[in-house]
Amino acid sequence: MPNTVKVLKLTTDEKSSLECLLRCPTTEARKYIRAKILLLKSDSYTNEAIADKLDITVPTVRLCLQKYFAGGIDNALNDCKGKGRKQEISDDDITWVVNKACQKPLDYGFSAEFWYPASFTRFIQSIAVKEGHPRLEHVSEFSLRKILANAKIRPFKVTYYCERRDPDFDSKMHDVLVIYKQVSLQFDKDGNLLPFEGTPVHTLSYDEKPGIQAIGSTTPDLPPISNTEKGSSYMRDYEYIRYGTISLLAAIDLLTEEAIPLVSDTHKSSDFVEFLTRLDAKYPEGDKIRLILDNHSAHTSQETQRYLNNHLGRFEFVFTPTHGSWLNLVEGFFSKLTKQMLQGIRVASKEELSERIYKYFDEINQIPIPYHWSYNLDGIDLATEDIDQIVYEVVNAKAASEELSCKRAPKPIKRSPKKSAKTEN
């Protein structure tokens, strides 16, 4: 008896799915052909007519239809598992290659610090037979790149990170966030500063920006030229003159949003003391001046200690943890300063550079920009925090005394958690 011709009837959803596949510009060619076969067959085309229309062979049409009747649309569109060329490089070979890539060339007596594709390929080829992987004796650089890409490792590149060397990093970060939370509560919903309750406390974010280069041009810059084909920009000679470097000591008042600068040739203890002197003269007598700053040696030096010893109760310091400069809001201000003013600057002397920096501060203070920390403050509850143990005066009469001036400054006091009141039964 003759074979019974099977009728292919697609549902509305199946037709819609196949038509969508045909319209998609990223559909694989083989899937496109198979989808067309199914759609044409559902329109009662014969196998021979489908083959002629799509310029393929009848066995190709027949195979696609057989797979459809055996397992549906997905089975007809996709290749069977295991089809194709068998794997020549075994999983054991791949594991061995990845292991070698995760070791430095220095470990094998080479001078280089890290592998490069060509050197790594030569190394694998030279030791493959000796270590029991003969298939890799003639492996190509492309194959090794593919193995490492599939393993998602890149031994040819270096990514830098910052090691946490401060064992109290989390607790110190929490202390800084508590201060930011306290500052945020001093503003109303409209961003207006609320009146102080008790002794006014002025909170400032402070840091230094050393090594600002005073660079001069050998010739004047050429202005852009309009109506050029590729567009035009300022033209500058490659040669330049170095006049030296200066340091910027700056703080931003987190309440008034004012930026306070001090430009100096250095950033030693004497410069920091001069900055503190300016702050002391700026704010009303009797107010607290609270600084958020890093652990630079100038901030706890003997000279700084002696100055603070003569101004008891005036200054309070909150230190960021080691490698935690990102917690200091003034870092964002320095980034803005670099992009808006220092990048590409040319001057005739260090004095001109200093004058222009001071002028920049005058300009931004005319329209101050608020700097508020908002990340990770929701979990801070000031009712459970002891602010007096977070902020402290960096001053100690014994450390600041003349007879012990050779001693190191005392370490900041360690903070203990505030005990919650318990109801006794």
XYZ file of C-alpha atoms in Angstrom:
425
model
C 0.000 0.000 0.000
C 1.211 3.521 -0.667
C 2.420 5.619 2.286
C -0.210 7.874 3.819
C 0.638 11.552 3.390
C 0.629 13.311 6.761
C -1.144 16.639 6.897
C 0.614 19.411 8.824
C -1.789 21.675 10.651
C -0.296 24.537 12.662
C -2.170 26.286 15.422
C -2.586 30.050 15.374
C 0.100 30.456 18.053
C 2.523 28.217 16.164
C 2.017 30.172 12.947
C 2.502 33.458 14.782
C 5.718 32.165 16.375
C 7.149 31.011 13.037
C 6.215 34.257 11.266
C 7.857 36.243 14.063
C 10.985 34.132 13.561
C 11.003 35.010 9.858
C 10.745 38.733 10.585
C 13.572 38.722 13.124
C 16.804 40.016 11.465
C 19.037 37.893 13.732
C 17.414 34.523 12.960
C 19.913 31.859 11.861
C 19.683 30.882 8.180
C 19.009 27.205 8.958
C 16.163 28.094 11.334
C 14.752 30.511 8.763
C 14.643 27.742 6.111
C 13.041 25.244 8.510
C 10.390 27.759 9.585
C 9.541 28.417 5.904
C 9.246 24.663 5.291
C 6.717 24.276 8.092
C 4.665 27.288 6.993
C 4.578 26.204 3.340
C 3.668 22.637 4.289
C 0.802 23.955 6.415
C -0.440 25.725 3.257
C -0.644 22.301 1.494
C 2.536 22.643 -0.590
C 4.115 19.356 -1.693
C 7.650 18.439 -0.657
C 8.874 18.946 -4.221
C 7.224 22.366 -4.476
C 8.756 23.460 -1.177
C 12.206 22.300 -2.322
C 11.895 24.221 -5.597
C 10.604 27.359 -3.878
C 13.374 27.438 -1.263
C 16.140 26.082 -3.549
C 16.867 23.102 -1.301
C 16.685 19.311 -1.709
C 13.635 17.158 -1.087
C 15.442 15.089 1.605
C 16.045 18.326 3.519
C 12.326 19.080 3.444
C 11.464 15.517 4.414
C 13.901 15.506 7.365
C 12.480 18.755 8.742
C 8.923 17.402 8.549
C 9.927 14.113 10.181
C 11.468 15.997 13.102
C 8.302 18.089 13.434
C 5.995 15.087 13.589
C 8.378 13.418 16.049
C 8.792 16.293 18.495
C 7.045 19.487 17.453
C 8.299 22.895 16.317
C 11.324 23.139 18.631
C 12.541 19.736 17.512
C 12.148 20.708 13.844
C 13.940 24.060 14.172
C 16.939 22.947 16.250
C 19.716 20.456 15.602
C 19.869 17.250 17.577
C 22.281 17.109 20.487
C 25.616 15.547 19.715
C 25.582 16.607 16.105
C 28.769 18.025 14.656
C 32.466 17.432 15.003
C 33.565 15.502 18.058
C 35.622 17.330 20.677
C 39.338 16.815 20.142
C 40.626 18.715 23.184
C 39.444 16.819 26.242
C 38.081 18.318 29.438
C 41.277 17.206 31.165
C 43.335 19.187 28.632
C 41.137 22.253 29.154
C 41.466 22.061 32.943
C 45.248 21.791 32.610
C 45.413 24.868 30.336
C 43.287 26.937 32.719
C 45.478 25.886 35.643
C 48.639 26.985 33.817
C 47.049 30.295 32.830
C 46.309 31.051 36.475
C 50.015 30.909 37.336
C 52.482 33.660 36.552
C 55.344 33.245 34.043
C 57.667 34.176 36.905
C 56.771 30.873 38.581
C 58.282 29.023 35.596
C 61.482 31.049 35.384
C 60.415 33.632 32.793
C 61.131 37.349 33.123
C 57.617 38.575 32.333
C 55.134 39.324 35.087
C 52.042 38.225 33.136
C 51.311 35.980 30.164
C 50.763 37.280 26.668
C 48.814 35.203 24.109
C 51.860 34.370 21.988
C 54.161 33.551 24.921
C 51.471 31.479 26.638
C 50.881 29.486 23.436
C 54.593 28.715 23.057
C 54.792 27.685 26.711
C 51.829 25.292 26.443
C 53.208 23.747 23.253
C 56.642 23.210 24.821
C 55.446 21.287 27.901
C 52.264 19.602 26.612
C 53.825 16.216 25.749
C 55.993 16.137 28.866
C 53.006 16.679 31.158
C 50.717 14.183 29.421
C 48.707 16.352 27.019
C 50.056 15.470 23.540
C 46.993 16.882 21.756
C 48.112 20.369 22.819
C 51.596 20.107 21.308
C 50.433 21.976 18.211
C 47.490 23.877 19.686
C 46.822 27.271 18.123
C 46.709 30.619 19.879
C 43.070 30.967 18.823
C 42.139 27.679 20.522
C 43.815 28.737 23.769
C 42.057 32.096 23.662
C 38.750 30.275 23.207
C 39.456 27.951 26.145
C 40.256 30.870 28.446
C 37.264 32.862 27.213
C 34.930 29.956 27.992
C 36.506 29.713 31.443
C 35.951 33.473 31.850
C 39.524 34.257 32.865
C 41.803 36.921 31.368
C 45.400 36.276 32.470
C 46.653 38.841 29.950
C 45.058 41.750 31.835
C 45.343 43.303 35.294
C 42.457 44.746 37.298
C 43.354 46.784 40.367
C 41.508 46.663 43.651
C 41.979 48.188 47.083
C 42.866 45.803 49.903
C 41.137 46.500 53.197
C 43.969 46.854 55.690
C 41.954 48.552 58.412
C 40.452 45.930 60.769
C 37.997 48.558 62.038
C 36.895 49.623 58.555
C 33.196 48.834 59.032
C 32.905 50.517 62.428
C 34.744 53.648 61.237
C 32.593 53.816 58.126
C 29.521 53.540 60.343
C 30.776 56.460 62.437
C 31.133 58.671 59.360
C 27.652 57.704 58.169
C 26.229 58.613 61.580
C 27.656 62.124 61.192
C 26.180 62.406 57.684
C 22.837 61.279 59.076
C 23.033 63.946 61.768
C 23.782 66.576 59.111
C 20.843 65.454 56.948
C 18.439 65.983 59.864
C 19.470 69.630 60.106
C 17.553 70.413 56.892
C 13.795 70.523 56.383
C 11.930 68.898 53.486
C 12.595 71.924 51.265
C 16.345 71.829 51.937
C 16.364 74.821 54.274
C 18.758 74.805 57.220
C 17.014 74.442 60.569
C 18.105 76.529 63.590
C 20.731 74.989 65.871
C 19.620 73.466 69.139
C 22.241 74.032 71.817
C 25.853 74.698 70.839
C 26.134 75.210 67.050
C 28.217 72.520 65.313
C 29.707 73.318 61.890
C 30.451 70.067 60.020
C 33.044 70.238 57.247
C 34.455 67.668 54.840
C 38.211 68.281 54.505
C 41.079 66.916 52.424
C 44.257 67.908 50.600
C 44.982 67.821 46.870
C 48.777 67.859 46.549
C 50.928 67.961 43.428
C 48.859 70.343 41.287
C 51.208 71.116 38.395
C 51.821 74.654 37.241
C 52.439 74.152 33.515
C 52.972 76.891 30.961
C 52.704 76.934 27.173
C 55.599 77.784 24.888
C 53.250 79.438 22.373
C 49.692 80.802 22.620
C 46.803 78.407 21.923
C 45.162 78.658 18.507
C 41.360 79.144 18.583
C 38.896 76.802 16.814
C 38.135 77.491 13.150
C 34.487 77.505 12.125
C 32.981 75.650 9.154
C 35.677 72.984 8.994
C 34.828 69.568 7.560
C 35.633 67.521 10.675
C 35.032 70.215 13.263
C 37.706 72.193 15.036
C 39.058 72.559 18.560
C 41.745 74.568 20.301
C 45.231 73.824 18.998
C 48.123 73.655 21.455
C 51.823 73.051 21.005
C 53.096 69.760 22.405
C 55.959 71.399 24.285
C 55.362 72.978 27.689
C 57.181 74.538 30.646
C 57.091 73.222 34.212
C 57.028 75.811 36.999
C 56.587 73.399 39.902
C 53.674 72.153 41.965
C 51.359 73.488 44.644
C 49.012 71.892 47.171
C 45.381 72.700 47.821
C 43.884 72.314 51.290
C 40.113 72.634 51.124
C 36.916 71.923 53.000
C 33.237 72.186 52.176
C 30.781 73.235 54.857
C 28.039 70.609 54.705
C 25.509 73.030 56.213
C 26.166 76.302 54.365
C 27.597 74.563 51.221
C 30.531 77.005 51.185
C 33.917 75.828 49.890
C 36.950 77.034 51.862
C 40.428 76.924 50.208
C 44.052 77.319 51.219
C 46.759 77.118 48.538
C 50.289 76.342 49.699
C 53.578 75.063 48.333
C 53.386 72.113 50.750
C 50.808 70.211 52.790
C 52.704 69.761 56.045
C 51.501 70.063 59.621
C 52.181 73.794 59.558
C 49.876 74.167 56.542
C 47.138 72.178 58.264
C 47.492 74.312 61.383
C 47.187 77.435 59.226
C 43.972 76.044 57.747
C 42.605 75.350 61.238
C 43.514 78.916 62.199
C 41.466 80.229 59.287
C 38.505 78.104 60.341
C 38.856 79.343 63.912
C 38.704 82.951 62.697
C 35.820 82.254 60.323
C 33.275 80.725 62.706
C 31.812 82.418 65.806
C 33.678 81.891 69.051
C 32.163 79.119 71.154
C 30.834 77.104 68.188
C 32.082 73.581 67.511
C 34.014 72.939 64.294
C 33.761 69.296 63.241
C 36.026 67.971 60.470
C 35.621 64.737 58.519
C 39.120 63.889 57.279
C 41.544 61.067 56.556
C 44.426 59.691 58.621
C 47.215 61.807 57.125
C 50.102 62.170 59.553
C 49.734 65.966 59.564
C 46.303 65.617 61.143
C 47.673 63.971 64.302
C 51.213 65.368 64.390
C 52.780 66.967 67.465
C 52.450 70.435 65.926
C 48.749 69.871 65.296
C 48.307 68.442 68.787
C 49.877 71.502 70.389
C 47.660 73.856 68.398
C 44.527 71.952 69.407
C 45.690 71.880 73.009
C 45.529 75.676 72.939
C 41.982 75.564 71.519
C 40.285 73.046 73.784
C 36.677 72.320 72.912
C 36.869 74.110 69.564
C 37.617 71.306 67.075
C 36.285 67.775 66.672
C 37.730 65.267 64.192
C 36.037 62.244 62.626
C 38.495 60.060 60.708
C 37.574 58.017 57.648
C 38.927 54.438 57.627
C 42.134 53.573 55.794
C 41.465 53.378 52.030
C 38.053 54.906 52.687
C 38.562 58.279 51.023
C 35.421 57.681 48.956
C 33.452 58.283 52.168
C 34.648 61.890 52.229
C 32.303 64.201 50.314
C 35.077 66.654 49.473
C 36.519 64.036 47.083
C 33.551 64.647 44.788
C 34.268 68.360 44.941
C 37.910 67.770 43.970
C 36.752 65.687 40.994
C 34.535 68.553 39.863
C 37.406 71.021 40.356
C 39.683 68.910 38.154
C 37.154 68.559 35.324
C 35.937 72.152 35.316
C 39.108 74.101 35.996
C 42.413 72.226 36.403
C 42.192 69.930 33.376
C 44.357 71.367 30.604
C 45.113 74.584 32.506
C 48.143 76.642 31.396
C 49.685 79.389 33.542
C 52.735 81.638 33.551
C 53.735 80.906 37.171
C 52.719 79.139 40.366
C 51.359 82.440 41.632
C 48.966 82.675 38.692
C 47.787 79.116 39.314
C 47.092 79.957 42.960
C 45.172 83.096 42.009
C 43.011 81.209 39.523
C 42.206 78.504 42.071
C 41.093 81.134 44.594
C 39.040 82.793 41.853
C 37.363 79.459 41.084
C 36.336 79.133 44.725
C 34.901 82.653 44.661
C 32.860 81.761 41.576
C 31.361 78.532 42.920
C 30.586 80.113 46.291
C 28.356 82.622 44.512
C 26.086 79.717 43.502
C 26.930 76.979 46.032
C 26.021 73.379 45.266
C 24.782 71.177 48.125
C 26.805 68.091 48.993
C 24.635 65.570 50.825
C 25.374 61.908 51.493
C 22.341 59.677 50.993
C 23.687 56.153 50.405
C 23.132 53.619 53.214
C 21.680 56.122 55.704
C 18.281 54.462 56.093
C 19.663 51.955 58.582
C 21.151 54.660 60.834
C 19.102 55.396 63.973
C 20.561 58.316 65.916
C 18.577 57.298 68.989
C 20.869 54.279 69.383
C 24.122 56.135 68.646
C 26.422 57.900 71.087
C 27.721 60.880 69.124
C 30.088 61.847 71.943
C 32.078 58.653 71.365
C 32.233 59.155 67.605
C 33.581 62.698 67.547
C 36.520 63.524 69.714
C 39.185 66.129 70.125
C 42.544 65.113 68.708
C 44.418 66.598 71.595
C 46.297 65.199 74.535
C 48.244 67.313 76.974
C 50.845 64.617 77.577
C 51.469 64.051 73.859
C 51.642 67.795 73.206
C 54.068 68.548 76.013
C 57.553 69.708 75.146
C 59.354 66.989 77.122
C 57.538 64.246 75.161
C 57.610 65.941 71.767
C 59.527 63.007 70.300
C 56.701 60.613 71.092
C 54.115 59.664 68.532
C 50.654 61.139 68.691
C 48.076 59.090 70.590
C 45.787 56.797 68.674
C 42.129 57.820 68.424
C 39.960 56.399 71.149
C 38.036 53.260 70.332
C 34.302 53.515 70.258
C 32.040 51.226 72.272
C 28.402 50.653 71.327
C 25.778 52.585 73.227
C 24.014 50.380 75.749
C 20.259 50.317 75.432
C 18.219 50.748 78.573
C 16.658 47.526 79.850
C 13.617 47.289 82.052
C 14.291 45.274 85.171
C 11.679 42.814 86.228
